[in-house]
Coordinates of C-alpha atoms in Angstrom, one line a residue:
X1 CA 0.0 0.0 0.0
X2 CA 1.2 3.0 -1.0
X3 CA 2.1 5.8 1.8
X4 CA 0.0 8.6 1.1
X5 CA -3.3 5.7 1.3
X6 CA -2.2 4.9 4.8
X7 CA -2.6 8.6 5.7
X8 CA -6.0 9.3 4.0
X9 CA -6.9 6.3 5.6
X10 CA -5.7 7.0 9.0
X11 CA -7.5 10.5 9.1
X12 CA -10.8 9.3 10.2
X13 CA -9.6 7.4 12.8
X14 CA -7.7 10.1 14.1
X15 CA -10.4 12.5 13.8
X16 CA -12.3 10.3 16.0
X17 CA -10.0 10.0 18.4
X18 CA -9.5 14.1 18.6
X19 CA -13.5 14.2 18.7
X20 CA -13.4 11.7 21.4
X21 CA -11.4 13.3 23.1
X22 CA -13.0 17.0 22.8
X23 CA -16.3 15.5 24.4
X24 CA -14.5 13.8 27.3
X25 CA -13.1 17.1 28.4
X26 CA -12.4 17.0 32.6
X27 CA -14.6 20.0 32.6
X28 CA -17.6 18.7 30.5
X29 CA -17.3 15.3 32.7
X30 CA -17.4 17.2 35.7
X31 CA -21.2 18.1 34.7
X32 CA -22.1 15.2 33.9
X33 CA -21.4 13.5 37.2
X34 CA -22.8 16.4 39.1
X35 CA -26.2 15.8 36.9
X36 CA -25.7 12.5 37.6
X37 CA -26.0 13.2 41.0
X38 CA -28.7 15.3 40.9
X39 CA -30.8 12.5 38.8
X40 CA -29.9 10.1 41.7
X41 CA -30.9 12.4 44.6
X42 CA -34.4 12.5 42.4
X43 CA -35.1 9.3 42.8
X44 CA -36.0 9.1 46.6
X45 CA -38.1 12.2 48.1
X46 CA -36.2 13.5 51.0
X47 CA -36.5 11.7 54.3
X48 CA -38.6 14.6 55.6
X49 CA -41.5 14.1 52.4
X50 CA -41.9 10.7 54.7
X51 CA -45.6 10.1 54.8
X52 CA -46.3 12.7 52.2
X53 CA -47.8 11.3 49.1
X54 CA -45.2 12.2 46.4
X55 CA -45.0 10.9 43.4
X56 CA -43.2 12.0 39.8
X57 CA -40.1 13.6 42.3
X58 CA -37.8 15.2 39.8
X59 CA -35.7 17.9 39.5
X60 CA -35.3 19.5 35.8
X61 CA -31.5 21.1 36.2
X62 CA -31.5 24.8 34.2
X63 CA -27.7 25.7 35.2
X64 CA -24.7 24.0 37.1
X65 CA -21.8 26.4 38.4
X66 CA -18.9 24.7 39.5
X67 CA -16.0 26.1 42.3
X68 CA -13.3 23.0 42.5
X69 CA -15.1 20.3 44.6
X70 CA -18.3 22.5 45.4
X71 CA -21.3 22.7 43.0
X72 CA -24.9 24.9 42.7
X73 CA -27.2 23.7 40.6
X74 CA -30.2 25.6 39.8
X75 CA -33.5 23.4 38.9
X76 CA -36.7 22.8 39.0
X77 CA -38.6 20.2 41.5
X78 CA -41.4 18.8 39.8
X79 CA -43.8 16.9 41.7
X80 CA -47.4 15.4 42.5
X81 CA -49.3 14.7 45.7
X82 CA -50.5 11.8 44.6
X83 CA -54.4 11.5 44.5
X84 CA -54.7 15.2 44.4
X85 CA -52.6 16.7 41.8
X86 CA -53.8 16.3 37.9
X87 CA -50.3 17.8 37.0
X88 CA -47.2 18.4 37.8
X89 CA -46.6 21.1 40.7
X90 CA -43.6 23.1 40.6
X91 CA -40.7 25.0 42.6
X92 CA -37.4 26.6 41.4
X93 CA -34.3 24.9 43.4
X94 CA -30.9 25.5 44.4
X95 CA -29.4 22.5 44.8
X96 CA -25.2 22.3 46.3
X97 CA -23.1 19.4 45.8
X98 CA -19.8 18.4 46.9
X99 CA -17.7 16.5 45.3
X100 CA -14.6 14.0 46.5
X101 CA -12.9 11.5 44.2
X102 CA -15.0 12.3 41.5
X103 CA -17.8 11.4 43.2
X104 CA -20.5 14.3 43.8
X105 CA -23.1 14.4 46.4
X106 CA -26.2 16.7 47.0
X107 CA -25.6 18.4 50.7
X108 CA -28.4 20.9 50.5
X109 CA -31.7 21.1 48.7
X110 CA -33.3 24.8 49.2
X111 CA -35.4 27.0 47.5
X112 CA -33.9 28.9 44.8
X113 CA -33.3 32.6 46.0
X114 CA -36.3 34.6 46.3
X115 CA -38.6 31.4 46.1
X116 CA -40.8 30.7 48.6
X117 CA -40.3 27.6 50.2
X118 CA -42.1 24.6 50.6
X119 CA -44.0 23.7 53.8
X120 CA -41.2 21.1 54.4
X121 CA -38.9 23.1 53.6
X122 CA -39.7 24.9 57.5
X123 CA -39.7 21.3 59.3
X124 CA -41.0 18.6 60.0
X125 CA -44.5 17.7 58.4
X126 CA -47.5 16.0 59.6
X127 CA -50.1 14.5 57.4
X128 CA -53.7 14.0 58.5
X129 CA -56.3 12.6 55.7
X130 CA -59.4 13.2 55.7
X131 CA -62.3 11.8 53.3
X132 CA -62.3 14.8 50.9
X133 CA -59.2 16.5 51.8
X134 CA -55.2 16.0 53.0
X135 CA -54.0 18.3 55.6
X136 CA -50.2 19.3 56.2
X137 CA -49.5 20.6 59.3
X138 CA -46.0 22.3 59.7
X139 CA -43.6 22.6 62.7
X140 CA -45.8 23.1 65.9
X141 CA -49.1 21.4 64.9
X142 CA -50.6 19.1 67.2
X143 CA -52.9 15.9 65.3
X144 CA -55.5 17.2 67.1
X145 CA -55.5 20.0 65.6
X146 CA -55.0 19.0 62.1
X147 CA -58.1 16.4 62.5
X148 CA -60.1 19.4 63.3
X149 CA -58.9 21.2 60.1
X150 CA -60.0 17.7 58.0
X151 CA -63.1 17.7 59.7
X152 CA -63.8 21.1 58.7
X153 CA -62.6 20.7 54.8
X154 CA -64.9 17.3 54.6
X155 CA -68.2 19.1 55.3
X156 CA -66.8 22.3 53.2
X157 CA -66.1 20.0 50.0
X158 CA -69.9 18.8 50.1
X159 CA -71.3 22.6 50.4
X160 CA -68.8 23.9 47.2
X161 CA -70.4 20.7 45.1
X162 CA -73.6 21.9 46.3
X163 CA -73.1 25.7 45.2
X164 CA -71.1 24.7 42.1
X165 CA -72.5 21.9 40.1
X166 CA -70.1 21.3 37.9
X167 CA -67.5 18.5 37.5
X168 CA -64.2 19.1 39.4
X169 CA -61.8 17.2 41.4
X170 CA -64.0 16.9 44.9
X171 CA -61.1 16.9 47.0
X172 CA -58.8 19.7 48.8
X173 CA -55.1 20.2 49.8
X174 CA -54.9 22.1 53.0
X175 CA -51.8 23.0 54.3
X176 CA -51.5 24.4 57.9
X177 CA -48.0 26.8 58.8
X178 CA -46.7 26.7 62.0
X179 CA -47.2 30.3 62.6
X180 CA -48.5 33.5 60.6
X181 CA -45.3 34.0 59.6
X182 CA -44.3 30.8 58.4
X183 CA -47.3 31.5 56.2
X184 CA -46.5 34.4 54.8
X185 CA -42.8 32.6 53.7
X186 CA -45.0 30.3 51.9
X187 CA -47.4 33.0 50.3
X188 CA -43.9 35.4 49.2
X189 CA -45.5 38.2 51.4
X190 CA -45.5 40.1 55.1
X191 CA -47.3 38.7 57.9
X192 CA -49.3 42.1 58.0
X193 CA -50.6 41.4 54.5
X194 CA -52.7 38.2 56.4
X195 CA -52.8 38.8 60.4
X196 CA -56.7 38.8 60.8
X197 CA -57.5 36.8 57.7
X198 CA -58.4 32.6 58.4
X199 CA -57.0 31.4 55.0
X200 CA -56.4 31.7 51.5
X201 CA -56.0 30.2 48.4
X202 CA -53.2 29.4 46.0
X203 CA -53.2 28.6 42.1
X204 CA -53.8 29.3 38.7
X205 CA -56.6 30.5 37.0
X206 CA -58.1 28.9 33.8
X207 CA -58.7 25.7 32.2
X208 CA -56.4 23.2 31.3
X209 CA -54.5 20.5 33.6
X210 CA -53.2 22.6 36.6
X211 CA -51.5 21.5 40.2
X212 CA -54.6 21.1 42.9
X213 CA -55.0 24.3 44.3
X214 CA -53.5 24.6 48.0
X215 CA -55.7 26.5 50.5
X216 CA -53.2 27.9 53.4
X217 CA -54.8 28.4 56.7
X218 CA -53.5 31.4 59.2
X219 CA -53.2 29.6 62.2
X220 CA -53.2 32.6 63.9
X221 CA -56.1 34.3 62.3
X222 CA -58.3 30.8 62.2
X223 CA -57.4 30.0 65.6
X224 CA -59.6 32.9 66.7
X225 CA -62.9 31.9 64.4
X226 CA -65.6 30.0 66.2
X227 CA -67.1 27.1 64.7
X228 CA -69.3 29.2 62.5
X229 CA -66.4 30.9 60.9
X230 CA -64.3 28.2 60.6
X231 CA -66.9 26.8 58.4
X232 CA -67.2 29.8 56.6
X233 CA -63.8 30.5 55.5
X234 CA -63.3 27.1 54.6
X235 CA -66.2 26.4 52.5
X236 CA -65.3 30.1 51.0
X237 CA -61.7 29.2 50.4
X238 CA -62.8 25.3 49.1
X239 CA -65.5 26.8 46.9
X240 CA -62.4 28.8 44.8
X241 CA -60.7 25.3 44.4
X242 CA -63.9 23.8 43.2
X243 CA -64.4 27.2 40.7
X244 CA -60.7 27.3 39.7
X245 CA -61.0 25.9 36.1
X246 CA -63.7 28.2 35.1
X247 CA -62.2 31.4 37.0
X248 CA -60.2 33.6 34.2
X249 CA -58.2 37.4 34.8
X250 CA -61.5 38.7 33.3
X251 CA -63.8 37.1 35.7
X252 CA -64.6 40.5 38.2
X253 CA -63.5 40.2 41.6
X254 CA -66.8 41.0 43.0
X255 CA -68.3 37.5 40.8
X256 CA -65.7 35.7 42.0
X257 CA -65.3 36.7 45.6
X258 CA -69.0 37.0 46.0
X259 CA -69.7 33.8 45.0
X260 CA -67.3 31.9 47.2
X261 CA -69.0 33.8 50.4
X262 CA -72.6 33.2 48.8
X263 CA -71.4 29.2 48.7
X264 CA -69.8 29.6 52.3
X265 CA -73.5 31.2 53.1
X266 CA -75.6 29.5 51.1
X267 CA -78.5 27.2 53.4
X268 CA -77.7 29.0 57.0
X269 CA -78.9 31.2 59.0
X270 CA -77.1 34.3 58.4
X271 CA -79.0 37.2 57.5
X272 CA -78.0 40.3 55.8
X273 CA -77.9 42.5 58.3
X274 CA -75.7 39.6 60.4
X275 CA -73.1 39.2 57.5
X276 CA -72.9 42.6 56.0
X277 CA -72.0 44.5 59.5
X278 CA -69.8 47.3 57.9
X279 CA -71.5 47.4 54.4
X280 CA -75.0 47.9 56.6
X281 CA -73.3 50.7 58.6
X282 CA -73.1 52.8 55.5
X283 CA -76.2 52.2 54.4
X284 CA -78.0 53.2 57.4
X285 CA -75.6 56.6 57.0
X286 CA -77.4 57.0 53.6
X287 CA -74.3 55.8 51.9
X288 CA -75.5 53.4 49.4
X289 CA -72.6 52.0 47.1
X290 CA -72.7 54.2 43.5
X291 CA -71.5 50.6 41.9
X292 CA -71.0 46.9 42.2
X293 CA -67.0 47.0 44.2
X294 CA -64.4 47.4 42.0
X295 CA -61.3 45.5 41.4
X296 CA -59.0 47.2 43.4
X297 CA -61.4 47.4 46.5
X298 CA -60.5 43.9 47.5
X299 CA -56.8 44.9 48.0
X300 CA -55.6 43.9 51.7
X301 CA -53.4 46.5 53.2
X302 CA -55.3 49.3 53.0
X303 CA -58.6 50.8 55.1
X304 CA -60.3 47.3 56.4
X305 CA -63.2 48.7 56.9
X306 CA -63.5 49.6 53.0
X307 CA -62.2 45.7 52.2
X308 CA -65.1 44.7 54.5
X309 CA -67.9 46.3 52.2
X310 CA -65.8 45.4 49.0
X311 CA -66.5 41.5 50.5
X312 CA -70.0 41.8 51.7
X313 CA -71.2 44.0 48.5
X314 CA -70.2 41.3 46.5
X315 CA -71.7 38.3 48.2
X316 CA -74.9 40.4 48.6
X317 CA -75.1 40.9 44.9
X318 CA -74.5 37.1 44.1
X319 CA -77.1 36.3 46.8
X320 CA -79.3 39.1 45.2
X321 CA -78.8 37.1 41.6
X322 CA -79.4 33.7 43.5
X323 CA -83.0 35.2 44.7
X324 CA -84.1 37.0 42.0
X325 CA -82.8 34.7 38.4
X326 CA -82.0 31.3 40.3
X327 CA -78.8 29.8 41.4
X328 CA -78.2 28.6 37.5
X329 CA -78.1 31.3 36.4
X330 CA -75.6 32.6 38.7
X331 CA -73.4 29.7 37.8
X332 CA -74.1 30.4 34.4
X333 CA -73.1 34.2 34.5
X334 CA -70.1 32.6 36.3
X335 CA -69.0 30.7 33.4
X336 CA -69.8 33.0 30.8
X337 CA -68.0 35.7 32.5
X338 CA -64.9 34.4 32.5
X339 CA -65.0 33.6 28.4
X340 CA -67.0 36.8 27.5
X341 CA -67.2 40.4 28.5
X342 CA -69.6 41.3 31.5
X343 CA -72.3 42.9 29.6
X344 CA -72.4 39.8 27.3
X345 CA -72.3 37.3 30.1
X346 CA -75.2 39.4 32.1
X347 CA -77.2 39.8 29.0
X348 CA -77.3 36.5 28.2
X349 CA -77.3 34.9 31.4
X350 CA -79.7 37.7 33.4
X351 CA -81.1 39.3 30.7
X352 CA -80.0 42.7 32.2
X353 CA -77.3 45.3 31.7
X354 CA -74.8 46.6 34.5
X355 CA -76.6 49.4 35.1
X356 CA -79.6 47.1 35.6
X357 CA -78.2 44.6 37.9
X358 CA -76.4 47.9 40.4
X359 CA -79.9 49.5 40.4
X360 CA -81.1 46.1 41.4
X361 CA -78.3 45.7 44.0
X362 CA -78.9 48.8 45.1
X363 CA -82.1 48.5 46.0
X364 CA -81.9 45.1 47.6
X365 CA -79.1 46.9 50.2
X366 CA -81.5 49.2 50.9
X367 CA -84.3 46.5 51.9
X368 CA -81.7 44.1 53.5
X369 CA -79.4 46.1 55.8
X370 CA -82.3 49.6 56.6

């Protein structure tokens, strides 16, 4: 064979060998064993998750940032409460790993920087079941406690079905901080933005496969409701879980808030005049709302006796639309409002304008809270 064919032939092979040797770079392999790490530490939840129902634990890595035998790894945790989640929930990591021999090992799992956490993220968790519902208590929560919370979200679950007849998932995630501010750490606020408030509710708007929502109880502020209010913040809180898929950034504040009180209300004994303290105040001083409460009315922070009106206007105009054109069509107008503009929705679901429906408001505050 003559020389020059050996060399043509021995240039693939040593191309090869260079290109082998370009993707086996100390550096690249580095990576690779720290996402290896980081696939292996996905595959069993924490020891604190124990008794948790996870499922689908994995962490998505964006970015690795390596310092000699010390790695971050920023990612995201992808997850399921299993029975209660139709899709993946999520929560943006910062993972370290340290590395000896070659070998790397995760040695803190934390919430990426200016993430909330997760509950376990504060301590230890306790998990209480109940028939419609799965209660987290955080750091500091006795069983009892939590039971009571269950107890609670069973007979709430059964009054949202009952105000919303619609299909949805019949089942609620409640989790329960160990103090007011431990909840606000979950929420990404101030504990002043909830101190008096019993409990609120996380998640996402619109249709389409979403995480359950998660309804967060103040144990400060629901620790001070007697059974009466427990049952109505709850049912009020589980009713926004149960309208979640039909709830859109169109639907008005006033629909959506007013219909979780009028769900919360719906069947008891509370009167007007009983639930509308502050909103019948004003009326008796001749101060009769000029319109149905506006968007930013229900904003917490500001004069609470104004957010109190805001709340009780708008579950007196749902219960006003419950009375006068039938629960349907309240659930109707609920629907259609959050595909169509209000006038649309009211016109085809009440027959009546804005203007209509406010003079009819108005009027019913007038004979209710005189």
């Amino acid at each position: 064979m003559l020389p020059g064919r050996r060399l043509v032939r021995a240039l693939p092979l040593l191309l090869c060998l260079l290109l082998a040797g370009c993707a086996l770079r100390p550096a690249d392999t580095a990576e690779q064993d720290v996402r290896r790490a980081v696939a292996d530490w996905s595959r069993t939840p924490p020891e604190r998750l124990a008794g948790i129902p996870v499922e689908d634990w994995a962490y998505e890595v964006a970015s690795v940032r390596r310092d000699g035998v010390r790695a971050l790894v920023r990612a995201e945790l992808r997850y399921r409460l299993t029975g209660y989640d139709p899709a993946q929930a999520g929560s943006a990591r910062e993972l370290e790993l340290h590395g000896d021999g070659g070998t790397w090992r995760v040695a803190a799992d934390r919430p990426a920087p200016g993430t909330p956490p997760q509950l376990w993220d504060q301590g230890p968790v306790s998990v209480v079941r109940g028939t419609h519902s799965l209660v987290l208590g955080g750091s500091g929560q006795s069983e009892d406690t939590l039971r009571g919370i269950a107890a609670e979200a069973d007979r709430a679950v059964p009054a949202a079905s009952a105000a919303w007849p619609r299909p949805w998932a019949g089942r609620v995630v409640v989790l329960v901080p160990g103090s007011l501010a431990r909840m606000a750490e979950l929420l990404g606020g101030t504990a002043d933005a909830y101190r008096g408030m019993g409990a609120v509710t996380t998640g996402r708007v619109g249709a389409g496969p979403a995480p359950a929502d998660r309804v967060v109880v103040n144990p400060e502020g629901y620790g001070e409701l007697g059974e009466a209010g427990r049952r109505i913040v709850l049912t009020h809180e589980v009713t926004h879980v149960a309208t979640r898929a039909a709830t859109s950034a169109t639907t008005p504040l006033w629909l959506s808030e007013g219909f979780a009180d009028w769900a919360a209300y719906r069947g008891g004994p509370t009167t007007p005049g009983q639930g509308a303290p502050a909103l019948g105040r004003a009326v008796r001083r001749g101060e009769v709302p000029a319109e149905l409460p506006a968007t930013e009315a229900f904003a917490f922070g500001g004069d609470s006796e104004a957010l109190a009106r805001a709340y009780e206007g708008a579950w007196l105009a749902c219960r006003l639309i419950a009375a006068e054109w039938g629960e349907e069509a309240l659930v109707d107008l609920y629907e259609r409002a959050a595909r169509e503009p209000l006038p649309t929705a009211l016109d085809e679901a009440l027959g009546v304008d804005r203007a209509g429906l406010t003079k009819a408001w108005q009027e019913a505050l007038r004979d209710w809270l005189r």
